[in-house]
Coordinates of C-alpha atoms in Angstrom, one line a residue:
X1 CA 25.9 24.2 12.4
X2 CA 29.6 23.6 11.9
X3 CA 28.9 20.1 10.6
X4 CA 26.5 21.4 8.0
X5 CA 28.9 24.2 7.1
X6 CA 31.8 21.8 6.8
X7 CA 29.6 19.6 4.6
X8 CA 28.7 22.6 2.4
X9 CA 32.4 23.3 1.9
X10 CA 32.9 19.9 0.6
X11 CA 31.3 19.0 -2.7
X12 CA 31.7 15.3 -2.0
X13 CA 32.7 13.0 0.8
X14 CA 35.4 11.0 -1.1
X15 CA 36.1 8.5 1.6
X16 CA 32.8 6.8 0.9
X17 CA 33.2 6.1 -2.8
X18 CA 35.9 5.4 -5.4
X19 CA 36.7 8.5 -7.3
X20 CA 39.8 10.4 -8.2
X21 CA 40.9 12.4 -5.2
X22 CA 41.3 16.1 -5.2
X23 CA 43.2 18.2 -2.6
X24 CA 41.3 18.6 0.7
X25 CA 38.8 16.0 -0.3
X26 CA 37.0 18.1 -2.8
X27 CA 36.5 18.4 -6.5
X28 CA 37.1 21.8 -8.1
X29 CA 34.1 23.5 -9.6
X30 CA 36.0 24.5 -12.7
X31 CA 36.7 20.8 -13.3
X32 CA 33.1 20.0 -12.9
X33 CA 31.9 22.7 -15.2
X34 CA 34.6 22.0 -17.8
X35 CA 33.7 18.3 -17.9
X36 CA 30.3 18.0 -16.2
X37 CA 29.4 14.7 -17.7
X38 CA 32.6 13.0 -16.6
X39 CA 32.5 14.5 -13.2
X40 CA 28.9 14.1 -12.2
X41 CA 29.1 10.3 -12.0
X42 CA 31.7 10.5 -9.3
X43 CA 29.8 13.2 -7.5
X44 CA 26.6 11.2 -7.7
X45 CA 28.4 8.2 -6.2
X46 CA 29.1 10.3 -3.2
X47 CA 25.5 11.4 -2.9
X48 CA 24.3 7.8 -2.9
X49 CA 27.1 6.8 -0.5
X50 CA 25.6 9.1 2.1
X51 CA 22.4 7.2 2.0
X52 CA 24.0 4.1 3.4
X53 CA 25.0 5.7 6.7
X54 CA 21.7 7.5 6.8
X55 CA 19.5 4.5 6.2
X56 CA 20.5 2.7 9.4
X57 CA 19.1 5.3 11.9
X58 CA 16.3 6.0 9.5
X59 CA 15.1 2.5 9.9
X60 CA 15.5 2.4 13.6
X61 CA 13.7 5.6 14.5
X62 CA 10.8 4.8 12.2
X63 CA 10.3 1.1 13.1
X64 CA 11.3 0.9 16.7
X65 CA 8.8 3.6 17.7
X66 CA 6.0 1.5 16.3
X67 CA 4.1 -1.6 17.4
X68 CA 5.5 -4.3 15.1
X69 CA 8.4 -5.1 17.4
X70 CA 9.3 -5.9 21.0
X71 CA 12.7 -6.1 22.6
X72 CA 13.8 -8.6 25.2
X73 CA 14.6 -5.8 27.8
X74 CA 16.0 -2.3 28.2
X75 CA 19.2 -1.3 26.5
X76 CA 21.9 1.3 26.9
X77 CA 22.0 1.8 23.1
X78 CA 20.6 5.1 21.9
X79 CA 18.0 3.3 19.9
X80 CA 16.1 2.4 23.1
X81 CA 14.9 6.0 23.3
X82 CA 13.0 5.3 20.1
X83 CA 11.2 2.4 21.7
X84 CA 10.6 4.0 25.1
X85 CA 9.7 7.4 23.8
X86 CA 12.1 9.0 26.3
X87 CA 13.2 11.7 24.0
X88 CA 16.5 13.5 24.5
X89 CA 18.6 15.9 22.3
X90 CA 21.8 13.9 22.8
X91 CA 21.2 10.8 20.8
X92 CA 24.1 9.5 18.6
X93 CA 21.8 7.7 16.2
X94 CA 19.7 10.8 15.7
X95 CA 22.8 12.8 15.1
X96 CA 23.9 10.4 12.4
X97 CA 20.5 10.6 10.8
X98 CA 20.6 14.4 10.8
X99 CA 24.2 14.7 9.7
X100 CA 24.0 12.1 6.9
X101 CA 20.8 13.6 5.7
X102 CA 22.2 17.1 5.4
X103 CA 25.4 15.7 3.8
X104 CA 23.3 14.2 1.1
X105 CA 21.3 17.4 0.8
X106 CA 24.5 19.5 0.6
X107 CA 26.2 17.3 -2.0
X108 CA 23.1 17.0 -4.2
X109 CA 22.6 20.8 -3.9
X110 CA 26.2 21.6 -4.9
X111 CA 25.9 19.4 -8.0
X112 CA 22.6 21.2 -8.9
X113 CA 24.2 24.6 -8.4
X114 CA 27.4 23.8 -10.2
X115 CA 26.2 21.8 -13.2
X116 CA 24.2 23.7 -15.8
X117 CA 20.8 22.3 -16.7
X118 CA 19.9 22.0 -20.4
X119 CA 23.2 20.8 -21.9
X120 CA 21.8 17.4 -22.8
X121 CA 19.2 14.9 -21.7
X122 CA 21.7 12.5 -20.1
X123 CA 23.2 15.2 -17.9
X124 CA 19.8 16.6 -17.0
X125 CA 18.7 13.1 -16.0
X126 CA 21.6 12.9 -13.5
X127 CA 20.7 16.3 -12.1
X128 CA 17.2 14.9 -11.7
X129 CA 18.7 12.2 -9.5
X130 CA 20.1 14.9 -7.3
X131 CA 16.8 16.6 -7.0
X132 CA 15.2 13.2 -6.0
X133 CA 17.7 12.6 -3.2
X134 CA 17.4 16.1 -1.9
X135 CA 13.6 16.0 -1.9
X136 CA 13.6 12.6 -0.3
X137 CA 16.0 13.7 2.5
X138 CA 13.9 16.7 3.3
X139 CA 10.8 14.5 3.5
X140 CA 12.4 12.0 5.9
X141 CA 13.8 14.8 8.0
X142 CA 10.6 16.7 8.3
X143 CA 8.5 13.7 9.2
X144 CA 11.0 12.9 12.0
X145 CA 11.5 16.4 13.4
X146 CA 8.2 18.1 12.3
X147 CA 4.7 17.4 13.5
X148 CA 2.2 15.5 11.4
X149 CA 1.0 17.6 8.5
X150 CA -2.6 17.8 9.6
X151 CA -1.5 19.7 12.7
X152 CA -1.1 23.4 11.8
X153 CA 1.6 23.0 9.1
X154 CA 1.7 26.8 8.6
X155 CA 3.1 27.4 12.1
X156 CA 4.7 24.1 13.2
X157 CA 8.4 23.9 12.5
X158 CA 9.9 21.6 10.0
X159 CA 13.7 21.6 9.3
X160 CA 16.2 24.2 7.9
X161 CA 16.2 24.6 4.2
X162 CA 19.9 25.0 3.2
X163 CA 20.4 24.3 -0.5
X164 CA 24.1 24.7 -1.2
X165 CA 27.1 26.8 -0.1
X166 CA 26.4 30.5 0.4
X167 CA 28.4 33.0 -1.7
X168 CA 30.0 34.5 1.4
X169 CA 30.8 31.5 3.5
X170 CA 32.7 33.3 6.2
X171 CA 29.8 35.6 7.1
X172 CA 27.0 33.2 6.3
X173 CA 24.0 33.0 8.6
X174 CA 21.8 30.0 8.0
X175 CA 18.0 30.2 8.4
X176 CA 16.1 28.8 11.3
X177 CA 13.8 25.9 10.7
X178 CA 11.2 26.4 8.0
X179 CA 7.6 25.6 8.8
X180 CA 6.3 22.1 8.1
X181 CA 4.3 23.6 5.1
X182 CA 7.4 25.3 3.6
X183 CA 9.5 22.1 4.1
X184 CA 6.8 20.1 2.3
X185 CA 6.8 22.6 -0.5
X186 CA 10.5 22.2 -0.9
X187 CA 10.1 18.4 -0.9
X188 CA 7.4 18.6 -3.6
X189 CA 9.4 21.1 -5.8
X190 CA 12.5 18.8 -5.7
X191 CA 10.5 15.6 -6.5
X192 CA 8.6 17.3 -9.3
X193 CA 11.9 18.5 -10.7
X194 CA 13.3 15.0 -10.5
X195 CA 10.2 13.7 -12.3
X196 CA 10.7 16.3 -15.0
X197 CA 14.4 15.7 -15.6
X198 CA 15.0 12.0 -15.1
X199 CA 14.8 10.3 -18.5
X200 CA 17.1 7.3 -17.9
X201 CA 16.0 4.5 -15.6
X202 CA 19.3 2.9 -14.4
X203 CA 17.5 0.4 -12.2
X204 CA 16.1 0.4 -8.6
X205 CA 19.3 1.3 -6.8
X206 CA 19.3 4.7 -8.5
X207 CA 16.7 7.5 -8.5
X208 CA 14.2 7.3 -11.4
X209 CA 11.1 9.1 -12.6
X210 CA 9.0 6.4 -11.1
X211 CA 10.9 6.7 -7.8
X212 CA 10.0 10.4 -7.7
X213 CA 6.4 9.7 -8.5
X214 CA 6.2 6.9 -5.9
X215 CA 7.6 9.3 -3.3
X216 CA 5.2 12.1 -4.4
X217 CA 2.3 9.7 -3.9
X218 CA 3.5 9.2 -0.3
X219 CA 4.2 12.9 0.4
X220 CA 0.7 13.9 -0.8
X221 CA -0.8 11.1 1.3
X222 CA 0.9 12.5 4.3
X223 CA -0.7 15.9 3.5
X224 CA -4.1 14.4 2.9
X225 CA -5.3 14.8 6.5
X226 CA -7.1 12.2 8.6
X227 CA -9.9 9.9 7.6
X228 CA -12.3 12.1 9.7
X229 CA -11.1 15.4 8.2
X230 CA -9.4 14.6 4.8
X231 CA -7.9 17.1 2.5
X232 CA -9.3 15.9 -0.8
X233 CA -7.0 18.1 -3.0
X234 CA -4.0 16.3 -1.7
X235 CA -5.7 13.0 -1.6
X236 CA -6.4 13.4 -5.3
X237 CA -2.8 14.2 -6.0
X238 CA -1.8 11.1 -4.1
X239 CA -4.1 9.1 -6.4
X240 CA -2.7 10.8 -9.5
X241 CA 0.9 10.0 -8.7
X242 CA 0.2 6.5 -7.5
X243 CA -1.6 5.8 -10.8
X244 CA 1.5 7.0 -12.8
X245 CA 3.6 4.3 -11.0
X246 CA 1.0 1.5 -11.1
X247 CA 0.6 2.0 -14.8
X248 CA 4.3 1.8 -15.4
X249 CA 7.0 -0.8 -15.7
X250 CA 6.8 -2.4 -12.2
X251 CA 4.8 -5.4 -11.1
X252 CA 3.8 -7.1 -7.9
X253 CA 5.7 -10.3 -7.2
X254 CA 3.4 -13.4 -7.1
X255 CA 2.7 -14.8 -3.7
X256 CA 5.4 -17.5 -3.7
X257 CA 8.1 -15.0 -4.8
X258 CA 6.9 -12.3 -2.4
X259 CA 7.5 -14.7 0.5
X260 CA 11.2 -14.6 -0.5
X261 CA 11.3 -10.8 -1.1
X262 CA 14.1 -10.3 1.4
X263 CA 16.4 -12.7 -0.5
X264 CA 16.4 -10.9 -3.8
X265 CA 18.8 -8.2 -4.6
X266 CA 17.1 -4.9 -5.6
X267 CA 18.3 -5.3 -9.2
X268 CA 16.5 -8.6 -9.5
X269 CA 13.2 -7.6 -7.9
X270 CA 10.6 -6.2 -10.3
X271 CA 8.5 -4.8 -7.4
X272 CA 11.3 -2.6 -6.0
X273 CA 11.2 1.0 -7.2
X274 CA 14.1 2.4 -5.1
X275 CA 16.4 0.8 -2.6
X276 CA 19.7 1.8 -1.0
X277 CA 22.1 -0.8 -2.2
X278 CA 24.3 -2.7 0.3
X279 CA 26.9 -5.2 -0.8
X280 CA 28.6 -8.0 1.1
X281 CA 32.1 -6.4 0.7
X282 CA 30.9 -3.5 2.9
X283 CA 30.7 -6.0 5.8
X284 CA 33.6 -7.9 7.4
X285 CA 33.4 -10.4 10.1
X286 CA 31.0 -9.3 12.9
X287 CA 29.9 -6.2 11.0
X288 CA 26.8 -8.2 10.1
X289 CA 25.8 -7.9 13.8
X290 CA 25.4 -4.2 13.3
X291 CA 23.2 -4.3 10.2
X292 CA 19.5 -3.6 10.6
X293 CA 18.6 -7.3 10.6
X294 CA 21.2 -8.0 13.4
X295 CA 18.8 -6.9 16.1
X296 CA 15.9 -9.0 14.7
X297 CA 17.6 -12.4 14.3
X298 CA 20.8 -14.4 14.5
X299 CA 21.5 -16.1 11.2
X300 CA 24.6 -18.1 10.5
X301 CA 26.0 -17.0 13.8
X302 CA 25.6 -13.4 12.9
X303 CA 23.2 -11.0 14.8
X304 CA 22.2 -10.1 18.3
X305 CA 18.7 -11.6 17.9
X306 CA 17.2 -9.5 20.7
X307 CA 14.2 -7.9 19.1
X308 CA 11.2 -9.9 17.9
X309 CA 7.8 -9.6 16.1
X310 CA 5.3 -8.3 18.6
X311 CA 2.3 -10.3 19.7
X312 CA 0.2 -7.6 18.2
X313 CA 1.7 -8.1 14.8
X314 CA 1.6 -11.9 15.1
X315 CA -2.1 -11.7 16.0
X316 CA -2.8 -9.7 12.8
X317 CA -1.0 -12.3 10.8
X318 CA -3.2 -15.0 12.3
X319 CA -6.4 -13.1 11.9
X320 CA -7.6 -15.0 8.8
X321 CA -6.1 -18.3 9.9
X322 CA -3.3 -19.7 11.9
X323 CA 0.2 -19.5 10.4
X324 CA 1.9 -22.6 11.6
X325 CA 5.7 -22.3 11.6
X326 CA 6.4 -25.8 13.0
X327 CA 8.8 -27.5 10.6
X328 CA 6.7 -30.7 10.3
X329 CA 3.4 -28.9 9.8
X330 CA 4.5 -25.7 8.2
X331 CA 1.6 -23.7 6.7
X332 CA 1.6 -20.0 5.9
X333 CA -1.8 -18.4 5.6
X334 CA -0.7 -14.8 5.3
X335 CA 2.4 -14.5 3.0
X336 CA 3.8 -11.8 5.3
X337 CA 4.2 -14.5 8.0
X338 CA 7.1 -16.0 5.9
X339 CA 9.2 -13.2 7.2
X340 CA 8.8 -14.5 10.8
X341 CA 10.9 -17.5 12.0
X342 CA 10.3 -18.7 15.6
X343 CA 13.4 -20.4 17.1
X344 CA 12.0 -23.8 18.0
X345 CA 14.1 -25.6 20.6
X346 CA 14.9 -29.3 20.6
X347 CA 15.7 -31.6 23.5
X348 CA 19.1 -33.4 23.8
X349 CA 17.4 -36.3 22.1
X350 CA 16.6 -34.1 19.1
X351 CA 12.8 -33.9 19.6
X352 CA 10.6 -30.9 19.9
X353 CA 8.6 -30.2 23.0
X354 CA 4.8 -29.6 22.6
X355 CA 3.5 -26.7 24.6
X356 CA 0.4 -24.6 24.9
X357 CA 1.4 -21.0 24.4
X358 CA -0.8 -18.1 25.4
X359 CA -0.5 -14.6 26.7
X360 CA -1.5 -14.0 30.3
X361 CA -2.2 -10.9 32.4
X362 CA 0.1 -10.9 35.4
X363 CA -0.4 -8.8 38.5
X364 CA 0.1 -5.1 37.7
X365 CA -1.6 -5.3 34.3
X366 CA 1.6 -6.7 32.7
X367 CA 1.2 -9.1 29.8
X368 CA 3.6 -12.0 29.5
X369 CA 3.9 -15.2 27.5
X370 CA 3.4 -18.6 29.0
X371 CA 4.5 -21.9 27.4
X372 CA 3.1 -24.9 29.3
X373 CA 4.2 -28.4 28.4
X374 CA 1.3 -30.5 27.2
X375 CA 0.3 -34.2 27.4
X376 CA -2.4 -36.1 25.5
X377 CA -4.8 -38.8 26.6
X378 CA -7.0 -39.7 23.6
X379 CA -8.7 -36.5 22.6
X380 CA -7.9 -34.7 25.9
X381 CA -5.0 -32.3 26.1
X382 CA -3.7 -31.2 29.4
X383 CA -0.8 -28.9 30.4
X384 CA 1.1 -28.3 33.6
X385 CA 2.8 -25.4 35.2
X386 CA 5.3 -25.4 38.1
X387 CA 6.8 -28.3 39.9
X388 CA 5.6 -30.6 42.6
X389 CA 4.2 -30.1 45.2
X390 CA 2.9 -26.9 43.7
X391 CA 2.3 -28.1 40.2
X392 CA -0.9 -27.0 38.6
X393 CA -2.6 -29.0 35.8
X394 CA -5.1 -27.6 33.3
X395 CA -7.4 -29.3 30.8
X396 CA -7.6 -27.4 27.5
X397 CA -10.9 -26.6 25.7
X398 CA -10.9 -26.7 21.9
X399 CA -11.7 -23.5 20.2
X400 CA -10.6 -24.7 16.7
X401 CA -8.9 -28.0 17.1
X402 CA -8.0 -28.2 13.4
X403 CA -5.8 -25.1 13.8
X404 CA -4.5 -26.1 17.2
X405 CA -6.4 -23.2 18.9
X406 CA -7.5 -23.9 22.5
X407 CA -8.5 -22.0 25.6
X408 CA -7.4 -22.4 29.2
X409 CA -9.1 -21.5 32.5
X410 CA -6.1 -20.2 34.2
X411 CA -5.3 -20.0 37.9
X412 CA -6.0 -16.2 38.0
X413 CA -9.6 -16.9 37.2
X414 CA -9.3 -15.7 33.6
X415 CA -9.8 -17.6 30.4
X416 CA -7.1 -17.2 27.7
X417 CA -6.9 -18.5 24.2
X418 CA -3.7 -19.7 22.7
X419 CA -2.0 -22.3 20.4
X420 CA -0.7 -25.8 20.6
X421 CA 2.9 -25.3 19.3
X422 CA 6.5 -26.3 20.0
X423 CA 8.6 -24.7 22.7
X424 CA 10.2 -21.6 21.4
X425 CA 13.6 -20.7 22.8
X426 CA 13.3 -17.8 25.4
X427 CA 15.5 -14.8 25.6
X428 CA 14.8 -13.7 29.1
X429 CA 11.0 -14.3 29.3
X430 CA 10.2 -13.8 25.7
X431 CA 9.9 -16.4 22.9
X432 CA 12.2 -15.5 20.0
X433 CA 9.9 -14.8 17.0
X434 CA 12.8 -13.8 14.7
X435 CA 12.2 -11.3 11.9
X436 CA 14.1 -12.0 8.7
X437 CA 12.6 -9.3 6.4
X438 CA 15.8 -7.3 6.7
X439 CA 18.1 -10.3 6.3
X440 CA 19.4 -12.9 3.8
X441 CA 19.7 -10.8 0.7
X442 CA 21.5 -13.1 -1.6
X443 CA 23.2 -15.0 1.2
X444 CA 22.5 -16.6 4.5
X445 CA 23.3 -13.7 6.8
X446 CA 22.3 -10.1 7.6
X447 CA 22.8 -8.4 4.2
X448 CA 20.0 -6.1 3.4
X449 CA 19.4 -3.2 1.0
X450 CA 16.7 -0.9 2.7
X451 CA 13.7 -0.5 0.5
X452 CA 12.5 3.1 0.2
X453 CA 9.7 2.5 -2.3
X454 CA 8.0 -0.6 -3.8
X455 CA 4.9 -1.1 -5.8
X456 CA 3.0 -2.8 -2.9
X457 CA 3.2 0.5 -0.9
X458 CA 2.0 2.5 -3.9
X459 CA -1.2 0.4 -4.2
X460 CA -1.9 1.1 -0.5
X461 CA -1.1 4.8 -0.9
X462 CA -3.8 4.9 -3.6
X463 CA -6.3 2.8 -1.6
X464 CA -6.0 5.2 1.3
X465 CA -6.3 8.3 -0.9
X466 CA -9.3 6.9 -2.7
X467 CA -11.0 6.2 0.7
X468 CA -10.4 9.8 1.7
X469 CA -12.1 10.8 -1.5
X470 CA -15.0 8.5 -0.5
X471 CA -14.3 6.5 -3.6
X472 CA -14.7 3.2 -1.7
X473 CA -15.1 1.0 -4.7
X474 CA -11.7 2.0 -6.1
X475 CA -10.1 1.9 -2.7
X476 CA -11.4 -1.7 -2.2
X477 CA -9.9 -2.8 -5.5
X478 CA -6.5 -1.5 -4.6
X479 CA -6.7 -2.9 -1.0
X480 CA -7.7 -6.3 -2.2
X481 CA -4.9 -6.3 -4.8
X482 CA -2.5 -6.4 -2.0
X483 CA -4.6 -8.5 0.4
X484 CA -5.3 -11.3 -2.1
X485 CA -1.6 -11.5 -3.0
X486 CA -0.8 -12.4 0.6
X487 CA -4.0 -14.2 1.7
X488 CA -5.6 -16.5 -0.8
X489 CA -9.2 -15.4 -1.3
X490 CA -8.7 -13.0 1.6
X491 CA -10.1 -9.9 0.0
X492 CA -12.9 -7.9 1.6
X493 CA -16.3 -7.9 0.1
X494 CA -17.0 -4.3 0.9
X495 CA -15.5 -1.1 2.1
X496 CA -17.3 1.9 3.5
X497 CA -16.9 5.0 5.7
X498 CA -17.2 3.0 8.9
X499 CA -14.4 0.4 8.2
X500 CA -12.2 1.8 5.5
X501 CA -9.7 3.5 7.9
X502 CA -9.2 0.5 10.1
X503 CA -8.9 -2.0 7.2
X504 CA -6.5 0.1 5.2
X505 CA -4.3 0.9 8.1
X506 CA -4.2 -2.7 9.1
X507 CA -3.1 -3.7 5.7
X508 CA -0.4 -1.1 5.7
X509 CA 0.8 -2.4 9.0
X510 CA 0.9 -6.0 7.7
X511 CA 2.5 -5.1 4.3
X512 CA 5.0 -2.4 5.3
X513 CA 6.2 -3.9 8.6
X514 CA 9.9 -3.5 9.1
X515 CA 10.2 -0.8 6.5
X516 CA 10.3 2.1 8.9
X517 CA 6.7 3.3 8.1
X518 CA 4.5 2.2 11.0
X519 CA 4.9 4.9 13.6
X520 CA 4.5 7.6 11.1
X521 CA 1.4 6.0 9.5
X522 CA -0.2 5.9 13.0
X523 CA 0.4 9.5 13.9
X524 CA -0.2 11.2 10.5
X525 CA -3.7 9.9 10.6
X526 CA -4.3 11.3 14.1
X527 CA -4.4 7.9 15.9
X528 CA -2.8 6.9 19.2
X529 CA 0.0 4.3 19.3
X530 CA -0.9 1.4 21.7
X531 CA 1.5 -1.4 22.7
X532 CA -0.5 -3.6 25.0
X533 CA 1.5 -6.8 24.4
X534 CA 4.4 -8.6 26.1
X535 CA 7.7 -6.7 26.4
X536 CA 9.4 -4.1 28.5
X537 CA 7.7 -1.2 26.7
X538 CA 5.0 0.7 28.5
X539 CA 2.0 -1.6 28.0
X540 CA -0.7 0.6 29.5
X541 CA -0.1 4.1 28.1
X542 CA -1.0 5.2 24.6
X543 CA 1.0 7.8 22.7
X544 CA -1.4 10.3 21.2
X545 CA -0.7 11.9 17.8
X546 CA -0.6 15.3 19.6
X547 CA 2.0 14.1 22.2
X548 CA 5.2 16.1 22.2
X549 CA 7.1 12.8 21.9
X550 CA 5.7 12.1 18.5
X551 CA 8.6 14.2 17.0
X552 CA 12.3 13.8 17.8
X553 CA 14.6 16.5 19.3
X554 CA 17.0 18.3 17.0
X555 CA 20.5 17.0 17.9
X556 CA 22.0 19.4 20.5
X557 CA 25.3 19.2 18.7
X558 CA 23.6 20.7 15.7
X559 CA 22.0 23.5 17.7
X560 CA 25.3 24.3 19.5
X561 CA 27.3 24.7 16.3
X562 CA 24.7 26.1 13.9
X563 CA 25.6 29.4 12.3
X564 CA 22.3 31.0 13.2
X565 CA 19.3 30.3 15.3
X566 CA 18.1 26.7 15.3
X567 CA 14.9 26.2 17.3
X568 CA 14.5 23.1 19.4
X569 CA 11.3 21.1 19.6
X570 CA 9.2 21.6 22.7
X571 CA 10.1 19.5 25.8
X572 CA 6.5 18.8 26.7

């Protein structure tokens, strides 16, 4: 692949960071070797800079393929393929994900190959950062382009392992894709080397020993099989590495602070283990529209606001009690609901309009929202639909009046349950349940530093691994540590073989939503992805974990220019 080859020629992409410039955008190896400690900082800046471009498609391909979001309609943007599962090899966002990932791998590899290990602990620690980035990149690449680990990792293909510039560049032939198993072995070797070498913790926007351990807990969890057929060796390793992090220097934010997680910078968040730092000066004017949060909301006039929390996710948030977002009766039961902000509409007189909102099943098995204006006469609540002379009136039946939950016997003969609420502005036919988890970092706009690892995930990694080891008592303790943080007294009283998988997966969905984990969590445990909720996505067909569309196609541009054979993923 010419792009990889060009990347390997360059030790660092200098346009992305502030360093002294060398001819042809490179830094001479003799200068590095002669002054490694002075040079490596500049080189590391370039490695971290690659993660910024990489993190945008990383988020979209991981999150949009899940069931936490819905979009108002189809889109010509390449990301719509992630939502629709219409996989193609010519997707610009996937190309950026691939190219930026291999740029980071190449730059980290060249530092590793050029700087001698063992000169001093400080230099070794920086080399460890390179190993972390390289291992992390291979992991994210193999989970996107390689099948879930439980599915024949010895034969299924992962990604090419290319660690540095060949000695004979002109005649180099790069290897084809390694197997999933071999790619994971590379990931583990790099992350363990990072754990060994990193001795200086420079904060959560840099690689650290704990960041390597947190990532290893996730990697081994991905290797631990399904709940039905677990690999207990890898499950135990996931427990071991999670325990190292949980016993370290990080702590869970208390509930009130956690509800503002998105507003804290990584450096000021004691739960964040590693995040890719973004700063306001990297954005100018309407650039905020194009940040990750820009599709989820419009804040301060910035953002498209065309993608919303799914009804499935909102239902999970309301499972233990209604989260009421109305300004005059605001009540958050599940702390994760604080990252959702419906766009309540006011009349010209400045008043809210009370409605009964529910999800109905239209002809053709298509689910849609309905918001019917209500009226009250004593304790009786009615709502109307349509206009005279075809207007239909319904009397609501209380299900839980204290929470504003009622049912309606609808004109289609079906009974639906919904909520008394205020009218939420529609985009096309869909109420705008804005998502702000990827917005408002330190300011009232779309600034966001993507979180790669945080302590909340590590607890859930260990809970799942314990469950796969049939240690349900320990799994329950970890699961409830997270659950009780978000839902006051919301912990489960028991956990066993019949419910552990569903309860832990549900908590992962609630806790890790909008962090690019959901679709991978579903498929790696052998489960199907179902999206039976309002939106233009296919509402009636599930995506099985064995479906060919679970993995993405290798970019065709990479295949066309690769100096060697680069095998494409199957087309069916």
